[in-house]
Tab-separated table of C-alpha atoms in Angstrom:
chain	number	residue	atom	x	y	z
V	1	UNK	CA	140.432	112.747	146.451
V	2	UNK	CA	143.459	113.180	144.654
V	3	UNK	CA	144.143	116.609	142.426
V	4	UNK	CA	147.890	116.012	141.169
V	5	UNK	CA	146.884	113.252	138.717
V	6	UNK	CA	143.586	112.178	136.727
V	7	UNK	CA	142.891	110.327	133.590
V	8	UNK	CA	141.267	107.565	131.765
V	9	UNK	CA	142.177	104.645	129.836
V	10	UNK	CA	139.635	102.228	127.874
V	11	UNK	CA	141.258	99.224	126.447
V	12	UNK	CA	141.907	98.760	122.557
V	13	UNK	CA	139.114	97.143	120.412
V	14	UNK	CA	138.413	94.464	119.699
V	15	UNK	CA	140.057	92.058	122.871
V	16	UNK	CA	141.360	93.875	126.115
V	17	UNK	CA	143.804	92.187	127.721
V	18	UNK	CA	142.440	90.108	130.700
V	19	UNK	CA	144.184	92.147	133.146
V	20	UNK	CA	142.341	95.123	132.134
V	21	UNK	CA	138.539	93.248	132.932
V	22	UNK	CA	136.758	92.446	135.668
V	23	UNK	CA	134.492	89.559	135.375
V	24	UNK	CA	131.696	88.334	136.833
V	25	UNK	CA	128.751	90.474	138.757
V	26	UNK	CA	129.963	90.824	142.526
V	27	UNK	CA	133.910	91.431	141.489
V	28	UNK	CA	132.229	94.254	139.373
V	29	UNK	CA	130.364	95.693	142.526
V	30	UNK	CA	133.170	95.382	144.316
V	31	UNK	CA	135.338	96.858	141.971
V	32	UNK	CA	133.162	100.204	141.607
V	33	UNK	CA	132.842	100.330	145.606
V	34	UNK	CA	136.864	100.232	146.287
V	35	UNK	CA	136.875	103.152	143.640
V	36	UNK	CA	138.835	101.015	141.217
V	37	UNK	CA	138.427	103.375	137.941
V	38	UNK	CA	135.733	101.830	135.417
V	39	UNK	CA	135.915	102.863	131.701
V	40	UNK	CA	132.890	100.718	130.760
V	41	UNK	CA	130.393	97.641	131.513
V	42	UNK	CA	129.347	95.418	129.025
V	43	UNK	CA	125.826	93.740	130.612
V	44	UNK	CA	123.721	90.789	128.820
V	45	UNK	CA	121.080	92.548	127.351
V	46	UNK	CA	117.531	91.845	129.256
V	47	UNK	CA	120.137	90.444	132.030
V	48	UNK	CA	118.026	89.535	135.285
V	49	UNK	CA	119.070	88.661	139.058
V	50	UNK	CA	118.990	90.210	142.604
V	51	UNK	CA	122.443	92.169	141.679
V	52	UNK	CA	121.938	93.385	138.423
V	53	UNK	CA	119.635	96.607	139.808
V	54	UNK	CA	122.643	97.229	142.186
V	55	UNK	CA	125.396	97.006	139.337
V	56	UNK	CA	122.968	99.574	137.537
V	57	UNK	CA	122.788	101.707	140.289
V	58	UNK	CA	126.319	102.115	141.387
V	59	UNK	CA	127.189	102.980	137.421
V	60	UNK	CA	124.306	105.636	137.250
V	61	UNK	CA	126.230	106.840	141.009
V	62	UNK	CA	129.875	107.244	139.385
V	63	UNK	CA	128.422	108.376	135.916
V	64	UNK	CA	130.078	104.522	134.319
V	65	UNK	CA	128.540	103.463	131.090
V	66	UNK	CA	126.735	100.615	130.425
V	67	UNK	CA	126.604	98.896	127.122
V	68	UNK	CA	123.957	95.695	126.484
V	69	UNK	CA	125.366	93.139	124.640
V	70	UNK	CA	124.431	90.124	123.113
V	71	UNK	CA	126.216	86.810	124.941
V	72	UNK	CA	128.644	86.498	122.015
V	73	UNK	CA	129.858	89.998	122.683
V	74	UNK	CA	131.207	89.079	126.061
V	75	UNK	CA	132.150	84.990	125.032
V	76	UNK	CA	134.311	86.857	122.826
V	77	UNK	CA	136.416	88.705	125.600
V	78	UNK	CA	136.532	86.635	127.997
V	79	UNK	CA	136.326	82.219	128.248
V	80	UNK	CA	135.476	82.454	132.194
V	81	UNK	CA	131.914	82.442	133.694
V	82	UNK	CA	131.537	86.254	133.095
V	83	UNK	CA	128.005	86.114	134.684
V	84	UNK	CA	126.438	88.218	131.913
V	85	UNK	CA	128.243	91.212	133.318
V	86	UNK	CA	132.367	92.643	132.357
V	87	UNK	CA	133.696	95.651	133.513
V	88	UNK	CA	136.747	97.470	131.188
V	89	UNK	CA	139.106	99.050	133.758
V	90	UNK	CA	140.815	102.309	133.201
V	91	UNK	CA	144.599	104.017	134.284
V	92	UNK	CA	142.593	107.317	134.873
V	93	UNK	CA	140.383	108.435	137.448
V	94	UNK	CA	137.125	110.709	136.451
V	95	UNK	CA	136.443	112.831	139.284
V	96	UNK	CA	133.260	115.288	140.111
V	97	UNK	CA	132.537	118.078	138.956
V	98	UNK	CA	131.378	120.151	142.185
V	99	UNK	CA	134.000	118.973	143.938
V	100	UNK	CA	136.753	119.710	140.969
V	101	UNK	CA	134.754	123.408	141.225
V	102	UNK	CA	135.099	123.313	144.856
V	103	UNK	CA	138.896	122.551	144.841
V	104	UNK	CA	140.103	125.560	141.619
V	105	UNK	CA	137.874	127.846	143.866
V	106	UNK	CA	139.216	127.032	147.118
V	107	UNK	CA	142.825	127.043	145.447
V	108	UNK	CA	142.134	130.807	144.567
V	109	UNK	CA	142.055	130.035	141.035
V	110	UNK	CA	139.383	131.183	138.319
V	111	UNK	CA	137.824	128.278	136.527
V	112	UNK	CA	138.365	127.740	133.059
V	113	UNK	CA	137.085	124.636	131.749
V	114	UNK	CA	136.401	122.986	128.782
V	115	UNK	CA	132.987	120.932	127.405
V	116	UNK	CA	133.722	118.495	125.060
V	117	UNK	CA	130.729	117.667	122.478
V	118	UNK	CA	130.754	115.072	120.253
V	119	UNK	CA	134.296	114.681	119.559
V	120	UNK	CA	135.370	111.159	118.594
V	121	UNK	CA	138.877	111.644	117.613
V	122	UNK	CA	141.309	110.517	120.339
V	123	UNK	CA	144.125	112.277	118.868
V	124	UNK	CA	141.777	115.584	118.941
V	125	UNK	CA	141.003	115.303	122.376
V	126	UNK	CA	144.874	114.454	123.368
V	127	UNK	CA	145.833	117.637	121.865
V	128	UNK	CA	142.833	119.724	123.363
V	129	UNK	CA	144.052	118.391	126.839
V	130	UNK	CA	147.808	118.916	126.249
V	131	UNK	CA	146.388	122.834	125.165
V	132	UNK	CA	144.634	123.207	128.325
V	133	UNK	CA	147.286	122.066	130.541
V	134	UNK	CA	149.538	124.278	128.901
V	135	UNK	CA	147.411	127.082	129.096
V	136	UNK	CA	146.007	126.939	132.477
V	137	UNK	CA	142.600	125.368	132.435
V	138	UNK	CA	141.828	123.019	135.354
V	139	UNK	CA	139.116	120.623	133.747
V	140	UNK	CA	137.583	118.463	130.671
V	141	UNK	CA	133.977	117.997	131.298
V	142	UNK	CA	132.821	115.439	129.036
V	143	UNK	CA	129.751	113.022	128.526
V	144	UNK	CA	129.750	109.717	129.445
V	145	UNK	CA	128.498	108.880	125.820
V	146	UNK	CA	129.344	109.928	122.021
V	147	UNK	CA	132.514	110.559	122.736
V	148	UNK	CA	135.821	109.064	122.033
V	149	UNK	CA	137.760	106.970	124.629
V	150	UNK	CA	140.163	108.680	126.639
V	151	UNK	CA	142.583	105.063	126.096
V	152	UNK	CA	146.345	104.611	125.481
V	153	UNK	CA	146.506	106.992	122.180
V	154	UNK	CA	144.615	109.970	123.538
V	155	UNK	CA	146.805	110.144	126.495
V	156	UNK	CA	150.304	109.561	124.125
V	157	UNK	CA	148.200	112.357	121.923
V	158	UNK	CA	148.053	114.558	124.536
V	159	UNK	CA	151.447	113.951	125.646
V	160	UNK	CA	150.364	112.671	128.877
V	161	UNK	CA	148.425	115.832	130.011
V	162	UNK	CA	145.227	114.025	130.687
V	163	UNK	CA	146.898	112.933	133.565
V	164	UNK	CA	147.509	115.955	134.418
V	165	UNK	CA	143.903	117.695	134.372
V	166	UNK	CA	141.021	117.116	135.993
V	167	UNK	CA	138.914	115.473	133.563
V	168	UNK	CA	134.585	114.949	134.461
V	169	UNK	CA	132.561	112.476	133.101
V	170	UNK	CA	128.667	113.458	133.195
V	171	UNK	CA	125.541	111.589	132.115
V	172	UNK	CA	124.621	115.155	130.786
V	173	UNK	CA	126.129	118.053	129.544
V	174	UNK	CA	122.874	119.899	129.947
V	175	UNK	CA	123.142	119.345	133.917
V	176	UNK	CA	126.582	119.740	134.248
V	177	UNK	CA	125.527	123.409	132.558
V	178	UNK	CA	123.387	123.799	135.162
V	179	UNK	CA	125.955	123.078	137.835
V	180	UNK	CA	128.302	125.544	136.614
V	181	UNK	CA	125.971	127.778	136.463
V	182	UNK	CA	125.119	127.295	139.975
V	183	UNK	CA	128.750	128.105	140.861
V	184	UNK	CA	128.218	131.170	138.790
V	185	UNK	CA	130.566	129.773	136.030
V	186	UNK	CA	129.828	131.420	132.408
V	187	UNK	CA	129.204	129.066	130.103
V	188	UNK	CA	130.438	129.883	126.231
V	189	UNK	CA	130.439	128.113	123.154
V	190	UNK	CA	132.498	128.091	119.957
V	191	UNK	CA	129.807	128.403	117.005
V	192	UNK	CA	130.711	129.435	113.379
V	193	UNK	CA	127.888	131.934	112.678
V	194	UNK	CA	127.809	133.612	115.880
V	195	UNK	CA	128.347	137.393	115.813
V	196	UNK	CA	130.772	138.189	118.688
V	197	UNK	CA	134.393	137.790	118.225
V	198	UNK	CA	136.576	135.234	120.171
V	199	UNK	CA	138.937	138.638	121.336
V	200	UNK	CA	135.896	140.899	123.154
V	201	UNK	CA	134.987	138.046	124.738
V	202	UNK	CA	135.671	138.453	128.778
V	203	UNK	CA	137.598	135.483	129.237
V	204	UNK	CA	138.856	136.559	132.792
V	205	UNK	CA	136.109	135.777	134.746
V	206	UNK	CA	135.055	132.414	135.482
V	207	UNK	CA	134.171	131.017	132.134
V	208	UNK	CA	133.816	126.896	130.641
V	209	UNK	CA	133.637	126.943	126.558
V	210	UNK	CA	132.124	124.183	124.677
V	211	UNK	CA	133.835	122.568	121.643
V	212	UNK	CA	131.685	120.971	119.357
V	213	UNK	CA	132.286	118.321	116.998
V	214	UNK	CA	133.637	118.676	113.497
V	215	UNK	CA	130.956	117.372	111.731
V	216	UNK	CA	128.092	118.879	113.722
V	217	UNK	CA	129.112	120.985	116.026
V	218	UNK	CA	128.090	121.824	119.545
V	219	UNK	CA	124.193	120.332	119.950
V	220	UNK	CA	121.538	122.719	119.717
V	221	UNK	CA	120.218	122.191	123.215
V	222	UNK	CA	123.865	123.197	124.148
V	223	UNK	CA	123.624	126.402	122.037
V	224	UNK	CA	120.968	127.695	123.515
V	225	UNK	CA	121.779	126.762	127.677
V	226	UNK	CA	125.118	128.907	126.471
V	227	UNK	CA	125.051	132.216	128.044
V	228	UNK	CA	127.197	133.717	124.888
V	229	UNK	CA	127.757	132.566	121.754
V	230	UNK	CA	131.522	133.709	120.052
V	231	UNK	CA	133.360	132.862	116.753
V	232	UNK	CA	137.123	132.597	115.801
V	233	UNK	CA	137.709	135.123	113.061
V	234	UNK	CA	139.672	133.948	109.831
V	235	UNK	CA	141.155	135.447	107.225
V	236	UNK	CA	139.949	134.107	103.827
V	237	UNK	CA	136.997	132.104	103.112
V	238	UNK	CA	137.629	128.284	104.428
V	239	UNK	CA	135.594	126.140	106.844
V	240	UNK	CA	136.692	126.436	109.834
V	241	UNK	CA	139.635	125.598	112.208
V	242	UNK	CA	140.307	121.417	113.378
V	243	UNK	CA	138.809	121.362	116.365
V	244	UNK	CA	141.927	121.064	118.600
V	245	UNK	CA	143.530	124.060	117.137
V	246	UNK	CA	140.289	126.340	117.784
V	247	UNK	CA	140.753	124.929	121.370
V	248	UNK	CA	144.388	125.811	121.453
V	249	UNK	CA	143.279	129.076	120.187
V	250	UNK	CA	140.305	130.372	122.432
V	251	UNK	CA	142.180	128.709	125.494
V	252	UNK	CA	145.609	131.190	124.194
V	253	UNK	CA	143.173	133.974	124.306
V	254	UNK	CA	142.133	132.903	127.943
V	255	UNK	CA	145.627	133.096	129.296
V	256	UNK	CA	146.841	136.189	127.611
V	257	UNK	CA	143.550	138.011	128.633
V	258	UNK	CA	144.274	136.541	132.431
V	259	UNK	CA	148.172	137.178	132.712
């Protein structure tokens, strides 16, 4: 597995280009088997055959999303026999988390990673990647659904540091708490009306923080697998901090608190 370069791309609604598809049900398989990176299938809804299980099986095994569609849905991106079954290709790799874990650890580093929740801005996920990068965190764990694609403008957003961080796709954030925990990683999240302060947080030890959408923030289920809770303080009385920039901010903290 390759460390020096990750990322993801998912083609621009509403038509990708043809080079970016594969069509038809065995050039999916083997697309998914040679590792070729998969942003997305798009499967006839109630879709039936000896292969379909498979295809459904290798996406739940590489944590690839798939989307039922009605038939115009795929007549409309592609005019070959598509089989009832298109996969959207991707220029980034996701890769797993134990073994992205494994590899900081191994390295001698201290994991810092981040859990993204909900956020479905591209150019808000660019810029929490190009903040990580620059502050030293090894990893983006996000889910494989509710988020936004990690496509052309999140990785000119982030100024092409998602290809340069180890980013994890999950089918659940719940279980990908569990894993860290496992690995004895502290997991923290970024809430508005919890009581401790970002700055007497312990951010030196191995730590991942969850960043929660604007709207909603980080899901209650989330909350509450968190082993701390922490807020940003702010002077005046005003919502709260973009998203990104409370990122930029609690992973500033990290690094000054480690160096």
């Amino acid at each position: 597995m390759d460390f020096r370069k990750h990322g993801v791309r998912r083609p621009a609604a509403p038509r990708p280009k043809a080079s970016s598809m594969v069509i038809g049900r065995q050039p999916v398989i083997e697309a998914i088997q040679s590792g070729k990176a998969i942003e997305r299938i798009y499967m006839l809804r109630n879709a039936t055959g000896d292969i379909i299980p498979q295809i459904k099986q290798l996406a739940a095994q590489y944590h690839i999303p798939i989307n039922g569609v009605p038939v115009e849905k795929l007549n409309s991106l592609t005019q070959a026999n598509h089989q009832g079954v298109i996969a959207i290709t991707g220029q980034i790799s996701y890769l797993d988390l134990q073994d992205v874990i494994s590899h900081t650890t191994d390295q001698g580093l201290t994991p810092l990673f981040l859990v993204l929740d909900g956020i479905t801005d591209v150019r808000n996920i660019g810029a929490i990647a190009r903040s990580a990068v620059c502050c030293g965190a090894q990893a983006i764990i996000i889910p494989d659904k509710g988020i936004a694609a990690l496509n052309e403008e999140a990785i000119k957003s982030s100024a092409g540091a998602l290809e340069k961080i180890a980013v994890c796709r999950v089918n659940s954030l719940l279980k990908a708490i569990d894993t860290l925990h496992l690995n004895g990683i502290k997991v923290m999240a970024s809430e508005m009306e919890a009581a401790t302060k970002l700055y007497d947080c312990d951010l030196k030890e191995p730590v991942a923080v969850i960043m929660g959408s604007e709207d909603k923030g980080v899901y209650p289920a989330l909350l509450k697998a968190a082993d701390m809770l922490f807020h940003i303080p702010m002077s005046g009385n005003f919502e709260s901090f973009n998203v990104s920039v409370a990122a930029g901010i609690i992973l500033y903290e990290a690094m000054k608190q480690r160096s």
